[in-house]
PDB file of C-alpha atoms and ligand atoms in Angstrom:
ATOM      1  CA  MET A   1     -10.940  66.168 -21.125  1.00 46.00           C
ATOM      2  CA  GLN A   2      -9.297  64.631 -24.319  1.00 45.00           C
ATOM      3  CA  SER A   3      -5.458  64.272 -23.593  1.00 48.00           C
ATOM      4  CA  GLU A   4      -3.478  65.144 -26.723  1.00 53.00           C
ATOM      5  CA  ASN A   5       0.137  63.688 -25.816  1.00 63.00           C
ATOM      6  CA  LYS A   6       2.846  65.379 -27.240  1.00 84.00           C
ATOM      7  CA  ARG A   7       4.224  66.007 -23.884  1.00 97.00           C
ATOM      8  CA  LYS A   8       8.209  64.944 -23.412  1.00 97.00           C
ATOM      9  CA  PRO A   9       7.921  62.654 -20.104  1.00 98.00           C
ATOM     10  CA  ILE A  10      10.105  63.744 -17.240  1.00 98.00           C
ATOM     11  CA  VAL A  11      11.806  61.242 -14.713  1.00 98.00           C
ATOM     12  CA  ALA A  12      13.035  63.515 -11.473  1.00 98.00           C
ATOM     13  CA  GLY A  13      14.773  61.949  -8.580  1.00 98.00           C
ATOM     14  CA  ASN A  14      14.053  63.600  -5.396  1.00 98.00           C
ATOM     15  CA  TRP A  15      17.291  62.827  -3.209  1.00 98.00           C
ATOM     16  CA  LYS A  16      15.537  64.500   0.051  1.00 98.00           C
ATOM     17  CA  MET A  17      18.438  65.280   2.904  1.00 98.00           C
ATOM     18  CA  ASN A  18      20.051  62.339   1.531  1.00 98.00           C
ATOM     19  CA  ARG A  19      23.925  62.339   0.376  1.00 98.00           C
ATOM     20  CA  THR A  20      27.116  64.362   1.158  1.00 98.00           C
ATOM     21  CA  THR A  21      28.698  66.084  -1.561  1.00 98.00           C
ATOM     22  CA  ASP A  22      31.351  63.351  -2.431  1.00 98.00           C
ATOM     23  CA  ASP A  23      28.380  60.692  -2.381  1.00 98.00           C
ATOM     24  CA  ALA A  24      26.156  63.135  -4.496  1.00 98.00           C
ATOM     25  CA  GLU A  25      28.563  63.132  -6.730  1.00 98.00           C
ATOM     26  CA  ALA A  26      28.986  59.794  -7.258  1.00 98.00           C
ATOM     27  CA  LEU A  27      25.169  59.355  -7.550  1.00 98.00           C
ATOM     28  CA  ALA A  28      24.829  61.734 -10.226  1.00 98.00           C
ATOM     29  CA  GLY A  29      28.055  60.368 -12.158  1.00 98.00           C
ATOM     30  CA  GLY A  30      26.046  57.139 -12.044  1.00 98.00           C
ATOM     31  CA  VAL A  31      22.685  58.644 -13.070  1.00 98.00           C
ATOM     32  CA  VAL A  32      24.670  60.128 -16.250  1.00 98.00           C
ATOM     33  CA  GLU A  33      25.658  56.942 -17.221  1.00 98.00           C
ATOM     34  CA  GLY A  34      22.689  55.120 -16.339  1.00 98.00           C
ATOM     35  CA  VAL A  35      20.699  56.956 -18.557  1.00 98.00           C
ATOM     36  CA  LEU A  36      22.702  57.167 -21.573  1.00 97.00           C
ATOM     37  CA  GLY A  37      21.393  57.451 -24.984  1.00 95.00           C
ATOM     38  CA  LEU A  38      17.891  57.895 -23.737  1.00 95.00           C
ATOM     39  CA  ASN A  39      16.176  60.597 -25.446  1.00 92.00           C
ATOM     40  CA  GLY A  40      12.386  60.377 -25.215  1.00 95.00           C
ATOM     41  CA  VAL A  41      12.675  61.417 -21.594  1.00 97.00           C
ATOM     42  CA  GLU A  42      13.647  64.233 -19.422  1.00 98.00           C
ATOM     43  CA  VAL A  43      15.973  63.373 -16.471  1.00 98.00           C
ATOM     44  CA  VAL A  44      16.589  65.654 -13.573  1.00 98.00           C
ATOM     45  CA  VAL A  45      18.053  64.838 -10.606  1.00 98.00           C
ATOM     46  CA  CYS A  46      17.630  67.065  -7.200  1.00 99.00           C
ATOM     47  CA  PRO A  47      20.262  66.903  -4.618  1.00 98.00           C
ATOM     48  CA  PRO A  48      20.294  68.845  -1.271  1.00 98.00           C
ATOM     49  CA  PHE A  49      21.487  72.605  -1.839  1.00 98.00           C
ATOM     50  CA  THR A  50      25.055  71.523  -0.339  1.00 98.00           C
ATOM     51  CA  ALA A  51      25.404  69.609  -3.362  1.00 98.00           C
ATOM     52  CA  LEU A  52      24.236  71.484  -6.238  1.00 98.00           C
ATOM     53  CA  GLU A  53      27.734  73.117  -7.585  1.00 98.00           C
ATOM     54  CA  ARG A  54      29.063  69.717  -7.363  1.00 98.00           C
ATOM     55  CA  VAL A  55      26.444  67.624  -8.934  1.00 98.00           C
ATOM     56  CA  ALA A  56      26.095  70.964 -11.819  1.00 98.00           C
ATOM     57  CA  ARG A  57      29.696  69.651 -12.533  1.00 98.00           C
ATOM     58  CA  VAL A  58      29.187  66.255 -13.153  1.00 98.00           C
ATOM     59  CA  LEU A  59      26.090  66.949 -15.377  1.00 98.00           C
ATOM     60  CA  GLU A  60      27.682  69.635 -17.651  1.00 97.00           C
ATOM     61  CA  GLY A  61      27.594  67.975 -21.121  1.00 96.00           C
ATOM     62  CA  SER A  62      25.013  65.393 -20.196  1.00 97.00           C
ATOM     63  CA  THR A  63      21.281  65.151 -20.715  1.00 96.00           C
ATOM     64  CA  VAL A  64      20.456  65.352 -17.244  1.00 98.00           C
ATOM     65  CA  SER A  65      19.316  68.396 -15.796  1.00 98.00           C
ATOM     66  CA  LEU A  66      19.661  69.968 -12.253  1.00 98.00           C
ATOM     67  CA  GLY A  67      16.486  70.789  -9.555  1.00 98.00           C
ATOM     68  CA  ALA A  68      16.447  72.108  -6.057  1.00 98.00           C
ATOM     69  CA  GLN A  69      14.297  70.797  -3.603  1.00 98.00           C
ATOM     70  CA  ASP A  70      12.868  74.141  -2.055  1.00 98.00           C
ATOM     71  CA  MET A  71      13.476  77.715  -2.135  1.00 98.00           C
ATOM     72  CA  HIS A  72      12.623  81.253  -0.804  1.00 98.00           C
ATOM     73  CA  TRP A  73      10.032  83.642  -2.798  1.00 98.00           C
ATOM     74  CA  GLU A  74      12.240  86.697  -2.214  1.00 98.00           C
ATOM     75  CA  ALA A  75      15.591  87.416  -3.937  1.00 97.00           C
ATOM     76  CA  GLU A  76      17.776  88.285  -1.430  1.00 97.00           C
ATOM     77  CA  GLY A  77      17.720  89.666   2.246  1.00 98.00           C
ATOM     78  CA  ALA A  78      17.344  89.006   5.972  1.00 98.00           C
ATOM     79  CA  TYR A  79      15.816  85.295   5.981  1.00 98.00           C
ATOM     80  CA  THR A  80      18.164  83.386   7.500  1.00 98.00           C
ATOM     81  CA  GLY A  81      18.553  79.846   6.236  1.00 97.00           C
ATOM     82  CA  GLU A  82      16.968  80.387   3.037  1.00 98.00           C
ATOM     83  CA  ILE A  83      17.761  80.030  -0.775  1.00 98.00           C
ATOM     84  CA  SER A  84      16.444  82.360  -3.292  1.00 98.00           C
ATOM     85  CA  ALA A  85      15.355  81.282  -6.911  1.00 98.00           C
ATOM     86  CA  GLY A  86      18.352  83.559  -8.084  1.00 97.00           C
ATOM     87  CA  MET A  87      20.913  81.454  -6.392  1.00 98.00           C
ATOM     88  CA  LEU A  88      19.228  78.345  -7.677  1.00 98.00           C
ATOM     89  CA  LEU A  89      20.334  79.606 -10.943  1.00 97.00           C
ATOM     90  CA  THR A  90      23.687  80.268 -10.597  1.00 97.00           C
ATOM     91  CA  CYS A  91      24.016  77.105  -9.255  1.00 97.00           C
ATOM     92  CA  ARG A  92      22.321  76.287 -12.974  1.00 97.00           C
ATOM     93  CA  CYS A  93      19.301  74.441 -11.731  1.00 98.00           C
ATOM     94  CA  ARG A  94      16.737  74.467 -13.823  1.00 98.00           C
ATOM     95  CA  TYR A  95      13.947  73.001 -11.922  1.00 98.00           C
ATOM     96  CA  VAL A  96      12.747  73.512  -8.155  1.00 98.00           C
ATOM     97  CA  ILE A  97      10.742  71.274  -6.557  1.00 98.00           C
ATOM     98  CA  LEU A  98       7.845  73.100  -4.511  1.00 98.00           C
ATOM     99  CA  GLY A  99       5.216  72.432  -2.210  1.00 98.00           C
ATOM    100  CA  HIS A 100       6.261  69.001  -1.208  1.00 98.00           C
ATOM    101  CA  SER A 101       4.267  67.180   1.428  1.00 97.00           C
ATOM    102  CA  GLU A 102       7.096  66.793   3.571  1.00 97.00           C
ATOM    103  CA  ARG A 103       7.397  70.685   3.576  1.00 98.00           C
ATOM    104  CA  ARG A 104       3.586  71.299   3.977  1.00 97.00           C
ATOM    105  CA  ALA A 105       3.348  68.745   6.716  1.00 96.00           C
ATOM    106  CA  TYR A 106       6.994  69.481   8.523  1.00 97.00           C
ATOM    107  CA  PHE A 107       7.682  73.093   7.825  1.00 97.00           C
ATOM    108  CA  GLY A 108       4.170  74.917   7.593  1.00 96.00           C
ATOM    109  CA  GLU A 109       4.133  75.304   3.840  1.00 97.00           C
ATOM    110  CA  THR A 110       0.646  76.336   2.436  1.00 98.00           C
ATOM    111  CA  ASP A 111      -1.021  76.878  -0.537  1.00 98.00           C
ATOM    112  CA  ALA A 112      -0.381  80.526  -0.637  1.00 98.00           C
ATOM    113  CA  THR A 113       2.937  80.466  -0.144  1.00 98.00           C
ATOM    114  CA  VAL A 114       3.636  77.519  -2.575  1.00 98.00           C
ATOM    115  CA  ASN A 115       2.150  80.249  -4.976  1.00 98.00           C
ATOM    116  CA  GLN A 116       4.620  83.007  -3.904  1.00 98.00           C
ATOM    117  CA  ARG A 117       7.487  80.488  -4.419  1.00 98.00           C
ATOM    118  CA  LEU A 118       5.870  79.595  -7.820  1.00 98.00           C
ATOM    119  CA  LYS A 119       5.569  83.189  -8.911  1.00 98.00           C
ATOM    120  CA  ALA A 120       9.155  83.516  -8.188  1.00 98.00           C
ATOM    121  CA  ALA A 121      10.609  81.078  -9.715  1.00 98.00           C
ATOM    122  CA  VAL A 122       8.839  81.260 -13.086  1.00 98.00           C
ATOM    123  CA  ALA A 123       9.697  85.084 -13.141  1.00 97.00           C
ATOM    124  CA  VAL A 124      13.510  84.136 -13.324  1.00 97.00           C
ATOM    125  CA  GLY A 125      12.837  81.178 -15.863  1.00 97.00           C
ATOM    126  CA  LEU A 126      13.492  78.539 -13.152  1.00 98.00           C
ATOM    127  CA  ALA A 127      10.711  75.608 -13.876  1.00 98.00           C
ATOM    128  CA  PRO A 128       8.823  74.440 -10.679  1.00 98.00           C
ATOM    129  CA  ILE A 129       7.874  70.696  -9.910  1.00 98.00           C
ATOM    130  CA  VAL A 130       4.655  71.672  -7.819  1.00 98.00           C
ATOM    131  CA  CYS A 131       3.529  68.816  -5.481  1.00 98.00           C
ATOM    132  CA  VAL A 132      -0.298  67.881  -4.809  1.00 98.00           C
ATOM    133  CA  GLY A 133      -2.067  65.034  -3.195  1.00 98.00           C
ATOM    134  CA  GLU A 134      -4.428  63.955  -0.685  1.00 97.00           C
ATOM    135  CA  THR A 135      -3.747  62.514   2.694  1.00 96.00           C
ATOM    136  CA  LEU A 136      -5.352  58.721   3.484  1.00 94.00           C
ATOM    137  CA  GLU A 137      -7.810  60.532   5.591  1.00 95.00           C
ATOM    138  CA  GLU A 138      -8.769  62.674   2.683  1.00 96.00           C
ATOM    139  CA  ARG A 139      -8.916  59.773   0.329  1.00 95.00           C
ATOM    140  CA  GLU A 140     -11.089  57.520   2.782  1.00 93.00           C
ATOM    141  CA  SER A 141     -13.463  60.581   3.491  1.00 96.00           C
ATOM    142  CA  ASP A 142     -13.499  60.801  -0.526  1.00 96.00           C
ATOM    143  CA  VAL A 143     -12.424  64.401  -0.585  1.00 98.00           C
ATOM    144  CA  THR A 144      -9.304  63.831  -2.862  1.00 97.00           C
ATOM    145  CA  ASP A 145     -10.830  65.732  -5.656  1.00 98.00           C
ATOM    146  CA  GLN A 146     -11.693  68.547  -3.544  1.00 98.00           C
ATOM    147  CA  VAL A 147      -8.101  68.875  -1.832  1.00 98.00           C
ATOM    148  CA  VAL A 148      -6.142  68.293  -5.253  1.00 98.00           C
ATOM    149  CA  ARG A 149      -8.468  71.164  -6.644  1.00 98.00           C
ATOM    150  CA  LYS A 150      -7.823  73.689  -3.961  1.00 98.00           C
ATOM    151  CA  GLN A 151      -3.841  72.935  -4.190  1.00 98.00           C
ATOM    152  CA  ILE A 152      -3.785  73.542  -7.902  1.00 98.00           C
ATOM    153  CA  THR A 153      -5.843  76.537  -7.678  1.00 98.00           C
ATOM    154  CA  GLY A 154      -3.850  77.803  -5.171  1.00 98.00           C
ATOM    155  CA  ALA A 155      -0.773  77.088  -6.620  1.00 98.00           C
ATOM    156  CA  PHE A 156      -1.426  78.808  -9.804  1.00 98.00           C
ATOM    157  CA  GLN A 157      -3.123  81.668  -8.699  1.00 98.00           C
ATOM    158  CA  GLY A 158      -2.143  84.636 -10.623  1.00 97.00           C
ATOM    159  CA  VAL A 159       0.294  82.924 -12.967  1.00 98.00           C
ATOM    160  CA  THR A 160      -0.279  83.438 -16.824  1.00 97.00           C
ATOM    161  CA  GLY A 161      -0.825  80.564 -19.002  1.00 97.00           C
ATOM    162  CA  GLU A 162       2.509  81.169 -20.794  1.00 97.00           C
ATOM    163  CA  ALA A 163       4.366  80.739 -17.233  1.00 97.00           C
ATOM    164  CA  ALA A 164       1.759  77.911 -16.106  1.00 98.00           C
ATOM    165  CA  GLN A 165       3.065  75.767 -19.261  1.00 96.00           C
ATOM    166  CA  THR A 166       6.482  75.673 -17.895  1.00 97.00           C
ATOM    167  CA  VAL A 167       5.348  74.118 -14.828  1.00 98.00           C
ATOM    168  CA  VAL A 168       5.447  70.343 -14.048  1.00 98.00           C
ATOM    169  CA  VAL A 169       2.720  69.193 -11.410  1.00 98.00           C
ATOM    170  CA  ALA A 170       3.849  66.060  -9.311  1.00 98.00           C
ATOM    171  CA  TYR A 171       0.831  64.317  -8.077  1.00 98.00           C
ATOM    172  CA  GLU A 172       1.960  62.280  -4.849  1.00 97.00           C
ATOM    173  CA  PRO A 173      -0.554  61.102  -2.788  1.00 97.00           C
ATOM    174  CA  VAL A 174       0.720  61.335   0.718  1.00 95.00           C
ATOM    175  CA  TRP A 175       0.127  58.077   2.057  1.00 93.00           C
ATOM    176  CA  ALA A 176       1.808  56.238  -1.037  1.00 93.00           C
ATOM    177  CA  ILE A 177       5.135  58.351  -0.513  1.00 91.00           C
ATOM    178  CA  GLY A 178       7.872  56.516   1.017  1.00 88.00           C
ATOM    179  CA  THR A 179       5.477  53.792   2.559  1.00 90.00           C
ATOM    180  CA  GLY A 180       5.501  51.200  -0.106  1.00 87.00           C
ATOM    181  CA  LEU A 181       2.193  51.940  -1.200  1.00 87.00           C
ATOM    182  CA  THR A 182       1.484  52.884  -4.940  1.00 88.00           C
ATOM    183  CA  ALA A 183      -1.628  54.284  -5.981  1.00 90.00           C
ATOM    184  CA  THR A 184      -2.571  51.673  -8.643  1.00 95.00           C
ATOM    185  CA  PRO A 185      -2.626  53.075 -12.218  1.00 97.00           C
ATOM    186  CA  THR A 186      -5.998  53.455 -12.655  1.00 97.00           C
ATOM    187  CA  GLN A 187      -6.483  55.451  -9.086  1.00 96.00           C
ATOM    188  CA  ALA A 188      -3.521  57.834 -10.094  1.00 97.00           C
ATOM    189  CA  GLU A 189      -4.936  58.230 -13.814  1.00 98.00           C
ATOM    190  CA  ALA A 190      -8.022  59.353 -12.569  1.00 98.00           C
ATOM    191  CA  VAL A 191      -6.463  62.088 -10.370  1.00 98.00           C
ATOM    192  CA  HIS A 192      -3.839  63.126 -13.301  1.00 98.00           C
ATOM    193  CA  ALA A 193      -7.155  63.624 -15.506  1.00 98.00           C
ATOM    194  CA  PHE A 194      -8.650  65.631 -12.805  1.00 98.00           C
ATOM    195  CA  ILE A 195      -5.521  68.046 -12.585  1.00 98.00           C
ATOM    196  CA  ARG A 196      -5.547  68.479 -16.260  1.00 98.00           C
ATOM    197  CA  GLU A 197      -9.101  68.984 -16.210  1.00 98.00           C
ATOM    198  CA  VAL A 198      -8.802  71.566 -13.593  1.00 98.00           C
ATOM    199  CA  ILE A 199      -5.938  73.186 -15.178  1.00 98.00           C
ATOM    200  CA  GLY A 200      -8.073  73.304 -18.410  1.00 98.00           C
ATOM    201  CA  GLN A 201     -10.748  75.217 -16.427  1.00 98.00           C
ATOM    202  CA  LEU A 202      -8.272  77.423 -15.098  1.00 98.00           C
ATOM    203  CA  TYR A 203      -6.364  78.349 -18.241  1.00 98.00           C
ATOM    204  CA  SER A 204      -7.593  76.352 -21.633  1.00 98.00           C
ATOM    205  CA  VAL A 205      -7.421  72.948 -22.961  1.00 97.00           C
ATOM    206  CA  ASP A 206      -4.125  73.740 -24.682  1.00 96.00           C
ATOM    207  CA  VAL A 207      -2.122  74.918 -21.498  1.00 97.00           C
ATOM    208  CA  ALA A 208      -3.938  71.895 -20.019  1.00 98.00           C
ATOM    209  CA  ASN A 209      -2.333  69.444 -22.604  1.00 97.00           C
ATOM    210  CA  ALA A 210       0.975  71.164 -22.614  1.00 97.00           C
ATOM    211  CA  ILE A 211       1.426  70.835 -18.873  1.00 98.00           C
ATOM    212  CA  ARG A 212       3.097  67.938 -17.509  1.00 98.00           C
ATOM    213  CA  ILE A 213       1.830  66.038 -14.611  1.00 98.00           C
ATOM    214  CA  GLN A 214       4.344  63.200 -12.835  1.00 98.00           C
ATOM    215  CA  TYR A 215       3.157  60.576 -10.604  1.00 97.00           C
ATOM    216  CA  GLY A 216       4.977  60.196  -7.064  1.00 97.00           C
ATOM    217  CA  GLY A 217       4.780  58.206  -4.214  1.00 96.00           C
ATOM    218  CA  SER A 218       6.905  54.839  -3.955  1.00 94.00           C
ATOM    219  CA  VAL A 219       7.747  54.380  -7.680  1.00 97.00           C
ATOM    220  CA  LYS A 220       9.779  51.258  -8.049  1.00 97.00           C
ATOM    221  CA  PRO A 221      11.044  49.647 -11.566  1.00 97.00           C
ATOM    222  CA  GLY A 222       8.673  47.086 -11.069  1.00 97.00           C
ATOM    223  CA  ASN A 223       6.016  49.658 -10.775  1.00 97.00           C
ATOM    224  CA  ALA A 224       6.800  52.190 -13.310  1.00 98.00           C
ATOM    225  CA  ALA A 225       6.007  51.480 -16.829  1.00 98.00           C
ATOM    226  CA  ASP A 226       2.253  50.558 -15.573  1.00 98.00           C
ATOM    227  CA  LEU A 227       2.141  53.847 -13.918  1.00 98.00           C
ATOM    228  CA  PHE A 228       4.086  55.615 -16.946  1.00 98.00           C
ATOM    229  CA  THR A 229       2.058  54.524 -19.595  1.00 97.00           C
ATOM    230  CA  GLN A 230      -1.260  55.894 -18.707  1.00 97.00           C
ATOM    231  CA  PRO A 231      -2.516  58.879 -20.729  1.00 97.00           C
ATOM    232  CA  ASP A 232      -2.307  61.660 -18.117  1.00 98.00           C
ATOM    233  CA  ILE A 233       0.982  60.542 -16.668  1.00 98.00           C
ATOM    234  CA  ASP A 234       3.883  61.835 -18.045  1.00 98.00           C
ATOM    235  CA  GLY A 235       6.854  60.421 -16.006  1.00 98.00           C
ATOM    236  CA  GLY A 236       7.501  60.691 -12.180  1.00 98.00           C
ATOM    237  CA  LEU A 237       9.039  61.908  -8.895  1.00 98.00           C
ATOM    238  CA  ILE A 238      11.387  59.410  -7.461  1.00 98.00           C
ATOM    239  CA  GLY A 239      12.209  59.452  -3.811  1.00 98.00           C
ATOM    240  CA  GLY A 240      13.597  56.459  -2.327  1.00 97.00           C
ATOM    241  CA  ALA A 241      14.410  54.694  -5.414  1.00 98.00           C
ATOM    242  CA  SER A 242      16.254  57.410  -6.730  1.00 98.00           C
ATOM    243  CA  LEU A 243      19.552  56.879  -4.168  1.00 98.00           C
ATOM    244  CA  GLN A 244      20.691  54.169  -6.325  1.00 98.00           C
ATOM    245  CA  ALA A 245      21.837  55.154  -9.867  1.00 98.00           C
ATOM    246  CA  ASP A 246      20.949  51.676 -11.233  1.00 98.00           C
ATOM    247  CA  VAL A 247      17.831  51.486  -9.905  1.00 98.00           C
ATOM    248  CA  PHE A 248      16.619  55.082 -10.744  1.00 98.00           C
ATOM    249  CA  ALA A 249      17.611  54.195 -14.526  1.00 98.00           C
ATOM    250  CA  ASP A 250      15.623  51.420 -14.724  1.00 98.00           C
ATOM    251  CA  ILE A 251      12.851  53.674 -13.783  1.00 98.00           C
ATOM    252  CA  VAL A 252      13.630  56.049 -16.756  1.00 98.00           C
ATOM    253  CA  LYS A 253      14.114  53.310 -18.652  1.00 98.00           C
ATOM    254  CA  ALA A 254      10.765  52.237 -18.118  1.00 97.00           C
ATOM    255  CA  VAL A 255       9.098  55.365 -19.864  1.00 97.00           C
ATOM    256  CA  PRO A 256       7.261  53.956 -22.834  1.00 93.00           C
TER     257      PRO A 256
HETATM  258  P1  LIG B 301       9.049  57.861  -2.569  1.00 88.26           P
HETATM  259  O1  LIG B 301       9.119  59.623  -2.702  1.00 88.26           O
HETATM  260  O2  LIG B 301       9.516  57.699  -3.874  1.00 88.26           O
HETATM  261  O3  LIG B 301      10.388  57.504  -1.579  1.00 88.26           O
HETATM  262  O4  LIG B 301       8.010  57.519  -2.193  1.00 88.26           O
HETATM  263  C1  LIG B 301       8.651  60.211  -3.460  1.00 88.26           C
HETATM  264  C2  LIG B 301       8.567  61.799  -3.364  1.00 88.26           C
HETATM  265  O5  LIG B 301       8.337  62.164  -1.745  1.00 88.26           O
HETATM  266  O6  LIG B 301       8.619  62.536  -3.911  1.00 88.26           O
END
């Protein structure tokens, strides 16, 4: 598919289960300072739930947006331990990561529950960052395309084209997350272009061209530019390297 790139790149830091509220506040402050004046890229930080409020205060008046790492699909009720989309909105979240491979692997998330979450998020105006990606075994068995097609189709089931355009997709090959192994720019671009093609089939070329697709998996300042300059890669979802403000800022600066 012809990729017409008018999309604003987006780089998000997924802090995972790291940083107490005090440390999160300091890290967020460092990010705000580190990306000052960079206008061509959207920057998001996703701290643990416990730090959302405090980080929101640090981000106030800056260009950096706030995201959460997960949410439940119900608005409220007897779901011990869960957090709803509405609660995230009151913490001033704009984004929410959904279907991260760690949630799928350790907490039983499936394409169906990712879909429920996605629908609940877009219904209240929260923008999902939906993660998809194959395991090493799947890549070696040459089924990456099938796996990713199933995850994308499942996530977007019953979502209108208008709502779909607010979604960010993060392609994160499971074998590249936290391992130091990165997909080569060519490997990553091939899957990104394929994801855009699948979205085009589900909706339209216009919707496919509007959706931003981030790459994630061991992105560092040294490999970010080669990844981010690929035509279908619209920034990144950064784990380990987002825990140091200066390193994260260097990755943001790698956006062309
Ligand atoms: P990583 O994690 O950058 O530490 O590989 C990426 C992610 O899990 O989102």
